[in-house]
Amino acid sequence: MGTTAKVLIREDLHPAIIQLLAETLKEEHSETGLFQRSGEFPAIDDPEYAVSSVAIEYYRNGPSLFAKYLPLWTATYTQRTIAFLVAALAIVFPAFGFAPRLYEWFVRRRLRQFYQRLRAIENALQNGLTAAKAKALQDELDDIERSTSTVPMRHSDLYFMLRYHLDRTRSRLIEACLETQAKVQ
């Protein structure tokens, strides 16, 4: 007569069947018997054979909430879907924190490009100015001004600062054109 009982299963047995077996074993054999104390069988640990992780989970926590109210196949897929969503949210939430900073960086980069173009115009004003060059610089200033309309309202302080610098450069260009005309006459 043996005092120890073991239930062995194949490794490729479906987890739903393992859960049903674990539930049946716990219902039928968890109480006190002639050769066992209460809760001794089925056992979570076995030094000789590996115990299925599905069975261990069932013995420790009992049936899941979904297994109580849903059919077995639906409960399995629901648990997997929830596990996937939790993992996806763990990845997506940090991205939501990073997205505003990335957007801010793109806006500031675009404004920097406008200022680089404006600096090129300023440098051109320092050199000699011809009528054709003045017209090209005026067109470039107009192009920058049209492009600044894409700056979002959230960055209106930077937008108005850029507009101020555009107006200052435009007034310097007009002064340089007037000086050039005065020299020609």
PDB file of C-alpha atoms in Angstrom:
ATOM      1  CA  MET A   1       0.000   0.000   0.000  1.00  0.00           C
ATOM      2  CA  GLY A   2       1.385   3.404  -0.972  1.00  0.00           C
ATOM      3  CA  THR A   3       0.929   6.501   1.144  1.00  0.00           C
ATOM      4  CA  THR A   4       1.863   9.003  -1.531  1.00  0.00           C
ATOM      5  CA  ALA A   5      -0.128   9.682  -4.677  1.00  0.00           C
ATOM      6  CA  LYS A   6       1.059  11.598  -7.737  1.00  0.00           C
ATOM      7  CA  VAL A   7      -0.776  12.699 -10.830  1.00  0.00           C
ATOM      8  CA  LEU A   8       1.513  13.041 -13.844  1.00  0.00           C
ATOM      9  CA  ILE A   9       0.584  14.810 -17.068  1.00  0.00           C
ATOM     10  CA  ARG A  10       2.281  15.301 -20.410  1.00  0.00           C
ATOM     11  CA  GLU A  11       4.021  18.631 -21.055  1.00  0.00           C
ATOM     12  CA  ASP A  12       1.931  19.310 -24.146  1.00  0.00           C
ATOM     13  CA  LEU A  13      -1.412  19.075 -22.331  1.00  0.00           C
ATOM     14  CA  HIS A  14      -3.554  22.165 -22.812  1.00  0.00           C
ATOM     15  CA  PRO A  15      -3.525  24.601 -19.828  1.00  0.00           C
ATOM     16  CA  ALA A  16      -7.334  24.576 -19.648  1.00  0.00           C
ATOM     17  CA  ILE A  17      -7.368  20.814 -19.074  1.00  0.00           C
ATOM     18  CA  ILE A  18      -4.606  21.157 -16.472  1.00  0.00           C
ATOM     19  CA  GLN A  19      -6.714  23.735 -14.658  1.00  0.00           C
ATOM     20  CA  LEU A  20      -9.759  21.457 -14.737  1.00  0.00           C
ATOM     21  CA  LEU A  21      -7.686  18.539 -13.382  1.00  0.00           C
ATOM     22  CA  ALA A  22      -6.258  20.728 -10.630  1.00  0.00           C
ATOM     23  CA  GLU A  23      -9.743  21.912  -9.706  1.00  0.00           C
ATOM     24  CA  THR A  24     -11.071  18.343  -9.558  1.00  0.00           C
ATOM     25  CA  LEU A  25      -8.091  17.096  -7.513  1.00  0.00           C
ATOM     26  CA  LYS A  26      -8.446  19.949  -5.046  1.00  0.00           C
ATOM     27  CA  GLU A  27     -12.194  19.401  -4.651  1.00  0.00           C
ATOM     28  CA  GLU A  28     -11.923  15.637  -4.194  1.00  0.00           C
ATOM     29  CA  HIS A  29      -8.673  15.158  -2.276  1.00  0.00           C
ATOM     30  CA  SER A  30      -7.908  18.292  -0.258  1.00  0.00           C
ATOM     31  CA  GLU A  31      -9.792  17.179   2.861  1.00  0.00           C
ATOM     32  CA  THR A  32      -8.424  14.961   5.618  1.00  0.00           C
ATOM     33  CA  GLY A  33      -8.184  11.289   4.726  1.00  0.00           C
ATOM     34  CA  LEU A  34      -6.926   8.069   6.247  1.00  0.00           C
ATOM     35  CA  PHE A  35      -3.334   8.646   5.086  1.00  0.00           C
ATOM     36  CA  GLN A  36      -3.217  12.434   4.702  1.00  0.00           C
ATOM     37  CA  ARG A  37      -3.787  15.633   6.558  1.00  0.00           C
ATOM     38  CA  SER A  38      -5.950  18.470   5.273  1.00  0.00           C
ATOM     39  CA  GLY A  39      -4.318  20.316   2.361  1.00  0.00           C
ATOM     40  CA  GLU A  40      -1.513  17.777   1.940  1.00  0.00           C
ATOM     41  CA  PHE A  41      -2.697  16.529  -1.444  1.00  0.00           C
ATOM     42  CA  PRO A  42      -2.499  17.841  -4.106  1.00  0.00           C
ATOM     43  CA  ALA A  43       0.938  19.255  -3.362  1.00  0.00           C
ATOM     44  CA  ILE A  44       2.450  22.355  -4.951  1.00  0.00           C
ATOM     45  CA  ASP A  45       6.028  21.129  -4.719  1.00  0.00           C
ATOM     46  CA  ASP A  46       7.386  17.777  -5.760  1.00  0.00           C
ATOM     47  CA  PRO A  47      11.102  17.009  -5.582  1.00  0.00           C
ATOM     48  CA  GLU A  48      10.863  14.268  -8.174  1.00  0.00           C
ATOM     49  CA  TYR A  49       8.658  15.730 -10.935  1.00  0.00           C
ATOM     50  CA  ALA A  50       8.072  19.291 -12.119  1.00  0.00           C
ATOM     51  CA  VAL A  51       4.653  20.661 -11.251  1.00  0.00           C
ATOM     52  CA  SER A  52       2.807  22.592 -13.958  1.00  0.00           C
ATOM     53  CA  SER A  53       2.812  26.353 -13.485  1.00  0.00           C
ATOM     54  CA  VAL A  54      -0.915  26.420 -14.286  1.00  0.00           C
ATOM     55  CA  ALA A  55      -1.586  23.943 -11.478  1.00  0.00           C
ATOM     56  CA  ILE A  56       0.635  25.853  -9.029  1.00  0.00           C
ATOM     57  CA  GLU A  57      -1.224  29.069  -9.853  1.00  0.00           C
ATOM     58  CA  TYR A  58      -4.560  27.358  -9.308  1.00  0.00           C
ATOM     59  CA  TYR A  59      -3.518  25.779  -5.986  1.00  0.00           C
ATOM     60  CA  ARG A  60      -2.194  29.066  -4.624  1.00  0.00           C
ATOM     61  CA  ASN A  61      -4.884  31.466  -5.819  1.00  0.00           C
ATOM     62  CA  GLY A  62      -7.857  29.320  -6.714  1.00  0.00           C
ATOM     63  CA  PRO A  63      -9.845  29.853  -9.890  1.00  0.00           C
ATOM     64  CA  SER A  64      -9.562  33.246 -11.491  1.00  0.00           C
ATOM     65  CA  LEU A  65     -12.469  35.652 -11.529  1.00  0.00           C
ATOM     66  CA  PHE A  66     -12.945  35.022 -15.231  1.00  0.00           C
ATOM     67  CA  ALA A  67     -12.924  31.234 -14.765  1.00  0.00           C
ATOM     68  CA  LYS A  68     -15.787  31.551 -12.298  1.00  0.00           C
ATOM     69  CA  TYR A  69     -18.103  33.437 -14.650  1.00  0.00           C
ATOM     70  CA  LEU A  70     -16.931  32.714 -18.199  1.00  0.00           C
ATOM     71  CA  PRO A  71     -16.523  29.546 -20.237  1.00  0.00           C
ATOM     72  CA  LEU A  72     -13.055  28.032 -19.987  1.00  0.00           C
ATOM     73  CA  TRP A  73     -11.804  29.068 -23.420  1.00  0.00           C
ATOM     74  CA  THR A  74     -13.109  32.630 -22.991  1.00  0.00           C
ATOM     75  CA  ALA A  75     -11.491  32.962 -19.570  1.00  0.00           C
ATOM     76  CA  THR A  76      -8.118  31.878 -20.965  1.00  0.00           C
ATOM     77  CA  TYR A  77      -8.226  34.353 -23.833  1.00  0.00           C
ATOM     78  CA  THR A  78      -9.499  37.121 -21.564  1.00  0.00           C
ATOM     79  CA  GLN A  79      -6.593  36.605 -19.169  1.00  0.00           C
ATOM     80  CA  ARG A  80      -4.115  36.637 -22.046  1.00  0.00           C
ATOM     81  CA  THR A  81      -5.667  39.784 -23.493  1.00  0.00           C
ATOM     82  CA  ILE A  82      -5.490  41.556 -20.146  1.00  0.00           C
ATOM     83  CA  ALA A  83      -1.864  40.496 -19.711  1.00  0.00           C
ATOM     84  CA  PHE A  84      -1.085  41.858 -23.180  1.00  0.00           C
ATOM     85  CA  LEU A  85      -2.870  45.156 -22.476  1.00  0.00           C
ATOM     86  CA  VAL A  86      -1.041  45.634 -19.177  1.00  0.00           C
ATOM     87  CA  ALA A  87       2.290  45.047 -20.909  1.00  0.00           C
ATOM     88  CA  ALA A  88       1.332  47.400 -23.734  1.00  0.00           C
ATOM     89  CA  LEU A  89       0.298  50.124 -21.285  1.00  0.00           C
ATOM     90  CA  ALA A  90       3.577  49.709 -19.428  1.00  0.00           C
ATOM     91  CA  ILE A  91       5.302  50.548 -22.691  1.00  0.00           C
ATOM     92  CA  VAL A  92       2.907  53.246 -23.936  1.00  0.00           C
ATOM     93  CA  PHE A  93       2.572  55.373 -20.772  1.00  0.00           C
ATOM     94  CA  PRO A  94       6.243  56.385 -20.680  1.00  0.00           C
ATOM     95  CA  ALA A  95       5.927  57.282 -24.346  1.00  0.00           C
ATOM     96  CA  PHE A  96       3.078  59.668 -23.490  1.00  0.00           C
ATOM     97  CA  GLY A  97       5.390  61.388 -21.026  1.00  0.00           C
ATOM     98  CA  PHE A  98       8.110  61.636 -23.644  1.00  0.00           C
ATOM     99  CA  ALA A  99       5.900  62.832 -26.508  1.00  0.00           C
ATOM    100  CA  PRO A 100       5.345  66.429 -25.252  1.00  0.00           C
ATOM    101  CA  ARG A 101       9.076  66.926 -24.745  1.00  0.00           C
ATOM    102  CA  LEU A 102       9.744  65.587 -28.230  1.00  0.00           C
ATOM    103  CA  TYR A 103       7.120  67.943 -29.677  1.00  0.00           C
ATOM    104  CA  GLU A 104       8.677  70.857 -27.788  1.00  0.00           C
ATOM    105  CA  TRP A 105      12.061  69.928 -29.207  1.00  0.00           C
ATOM    106  CA  PHE A 106      10.671  69.912 -32.782  1.00  0.00           C
ATOM    107  CA  VAL A 107       9.083  73.344 -32.352  1.00  0.00           C
ATOM    108  CA  ARG A 108      12.259  74.844 -30.915  1.00  0.00           C
ATOM    109  CA  ARG A 109      14.310  73.231 -33.691  1.00  0.00           C
ATOM    110  CA  ARG A 110      12.043  74.820 -36.285  1.00  0.00           C
ATOM    111  CA  LEU A 111      12.408  78.222 -34.611  1.00  0.00           C
ATOM    112  CA  ARG A 112      16.183  77.746 -34.546  1.00  0.00           C
ATOM    113  CA  GLN A 113      16.097  77.173 -38.289  1.00  0.00           C
ATOM    114  CA  PHE A 114      14.204  80.449 -38.737  1.00  0.00           C
ATOM    115  CA  TYR A 115      16.827  82.232 -36.640  1.00  0.00           C
ATOM    116  CA  GLN A 116      19.628  80.670 -38.685  1.00  0.00           C
ATOM    117  CA  ARG A 117      18.034  82.033 -41.843  1.00  0.00           C
ATOM    118  CA  LEU A 118      17.596  85.403 -40.143  1.00  0.00           C
ATOM    119  CA  ARG A 119      21.255  85.403 -39.094  1.00  0.00           C
ATOM    120  CA  ALA A 120      22.279  84.721 -42.700  1.00  0.00           C
ATOM    121  CA  ILE A 121      20.290  87.798 -43.740  1.00  0.00           C
ATOM    122  CA  GLU A 122      21.956  89.843 -40.982  1.00  0.00           C
ATOM    123  CA  ASN A 123      25.398  88.725 -42.188  1.00  0.00           C
ATOM    124  CA  ALA A 124      24.476  89.636 -45.767  1.00  0.00           C
ATOM    125  CA  LEU A 125      23.492  93.116 -44.584  1.00  0.00           C
ATOM    126  CA  GLN A 126      27.010  93.627 -43.200  1.00  0.00           C
ATOM    127  CA  ASN A 127      28.503  93.154 -46.681  1.00  0.00           C
ATOM    128  CA  GLY A 128      27.907  95.397 -49.640  1.00  0.00           C
ATOM    129  CA  LEU A 129      24.281  95.622 -50.756  1.00  0.00           C
ATOM    130  CA  THR A 130      23.078  95.773 -54.351  1.00  0.00           C
ATOM    131  CA  ALA A 131      19.511  96.220 -55.554  1.00  0.00           C
ATOM    132  CA  ALA A 132      19.245  92.559 -56.635  1.00  0.00           C
ATOM    133  CA  LYS A 133      20.706  91.378 -53.343  1.00  0.00           C
ATOM    134  CA  ALA A 134      18.322  93.642 -51.393  1.00  0.00           C
ATOM    135  CA  LYS A 135      15.370  92.189 -53.320  1.00  0.00           C
ATOM    136  CA  ALA A 136      16.573  88.617 -52.592  1.00  0.00           C
ATOM    137  CA  LEU A 137      16.957  89.433 -48.880  1.00  0.00           C
ATOM    138  CA  GLN A 138      13.501  91.013 -48.813  1.00  0.00           C
ATOM    139  CA  ASP A 139      12.040  87.878 -50.423  1.00  0.00           C
ATOM    140  CA  GLU A 140      13.838  85.710 -47.859  1.00  0.00           C
ATOM    141  CA  LEU A 141      12.402  87.804 -45.005  1.00  0.00           C
ATOM    142  CA  ASP A 142       8.918  87.468 -46.497  1.00  0.00           C
ATOM    143  CA  ASP A 143       9.391  83.702 -46.794  1.00  0.00           C
ATOM    144  CA  ILE A 144      10.456  83.438 -43.149  1.00  0.00           C
ATOM    145  CA  GLU A 145       7.456  85.511 -42.104  1.00  0.00           C
ATOM    146  CA  ARG A 146       5.068  83.264 -44.054  1.00  0.00           C
ATOM    147  CA  SER A 147       6.685  80.184 -42.507  1.00  0.00           C
ATOM    148  CA  THR A 148       6.271  81.486 -38.964  1.00  0.00           C
ATOM    149  CA  SER A 149       2.499  81.110 -39.235  1.00  0.00           C
ATOM    150  CA  THR A 150       2.993  77.394 -38.481  1.00  0.00           C
ATOM    151  CA  VAL A 151       4.295  78.104 -34.971  1.00  0.00           C
ATOM    152  CA  PRO A 152       1.646  76.828 -32.522  1.00  0.00           C
ATOM    153  CA  MET A 153      -0.152  79.224 -30.191  1.00  0.00           C
ATOM    154  CA  ARG A 154       1.355  77.477 -27.194  1.00  0.00           C
ATOM    155  CA  HIS A 155       4.686  79.012 -28.201  1.00  0.00           C
ATOM    156  CA  SER A 156       3.348  82.464 -28.915  1.00  0.00           C
ATOM    157  CA  ASP A 157       6.056  84.101 -26.795  1.00  0.00           C
ATOM    158  CA  LEU A 158       8.719  82.623 -29.062  1.00  0.00           C
ATOM    159  CA  TYR A 159       6.626  83.492 -32.106  1.00  0.00           C
ATOM    160  CA  PHE A 160       6.346  87.163 -31.143  1.00  0.00           C
ATOM    161  CA  MET A 161      10.024  87.351 -30.303  1.00  0.00           C
ATOM    162  CA  LEU A 162      10.830  86.005 -33.756  1.00  0.00           C
ATOM    163  CA  ARG A 163       8.402  88.481 -35.321  1.00  0.00           C
ATOM    164  CA  TYR A 164      10.130  91.303 -33.426  1.00  0.00           C
ATOM    165  CA  HIS A 165      13.502  90.214 -34.763  1.00  0.00           C
ATOM    166  CA  LEU A 166      12.075  89.922 -38.274  1.00  0.00           C
ATOM    167  CA  ASP A 167      10.764  93.484 -38.073  1.00  0.00           C
ATOM    168  CA  ARG A 168      14.114  94.748 -36.752  1.00  0.00           C
ATOM    169  CA  THR A 169      15.970  93.023 -39.586  1.00  0.00           C
ATOM    170  CA  ARG A 170      13.469  94.352 -42.116  1.00  0.00           C
ATOM    171  CA  SER A 171      14.011  97.914 -40.828  1.00  0.00           C
ATOM    172  CA  ARG A 172      17.817  97.423 -41.062  1.00  0.00           C
ATOM    173  CA  LEU A 173      17.390  96.180 -44.628  1.00  0.00           C
ATOM    174  CA  ILE A 174      15.350  99.272 -45.499  1.00  0.00           C
ATOM    175  CA  GLU A 175      17.999 101.516 -43.916  1.00  0.00           C
ATOM    176  CA  ALA A 176      20.744  99.715 -45.830  1.00  0.00           C
ATOM    177  CA  CYS A 177      18.787 100.122 -49.082  1.00  0.00           C
ATOM    178  CA  LEU A 178      18.330 103.852 -48.410  1.00  0.00           C
ATOM    179  CA  GLU A 179      22.041 104.248 -47.665  1.00  0.00           C
ATOM    180  CA  THR A 180      22.929 102.420 -50.847  1.00  0.00           C
ATOM    181  CA  GLN A 181      20.600 104.692 -52.879  1.00  0.00           C
ATOM    182  CA  ALA A 182      22.058 107.762 -51.218  1.00  0.00           C
ATOM    183  CA  LYS A 183      25.602 106.647 -52.163  1.00  0.00           C
ATOM    184  CA  VAL A 184      24.555 106.049 -55.767  1.00  0.00           C
ATOM    185  CA  GLN A 185      23.112 109.574 -56.106  1.00  0.00           C
TER     186      GLN A 185
END
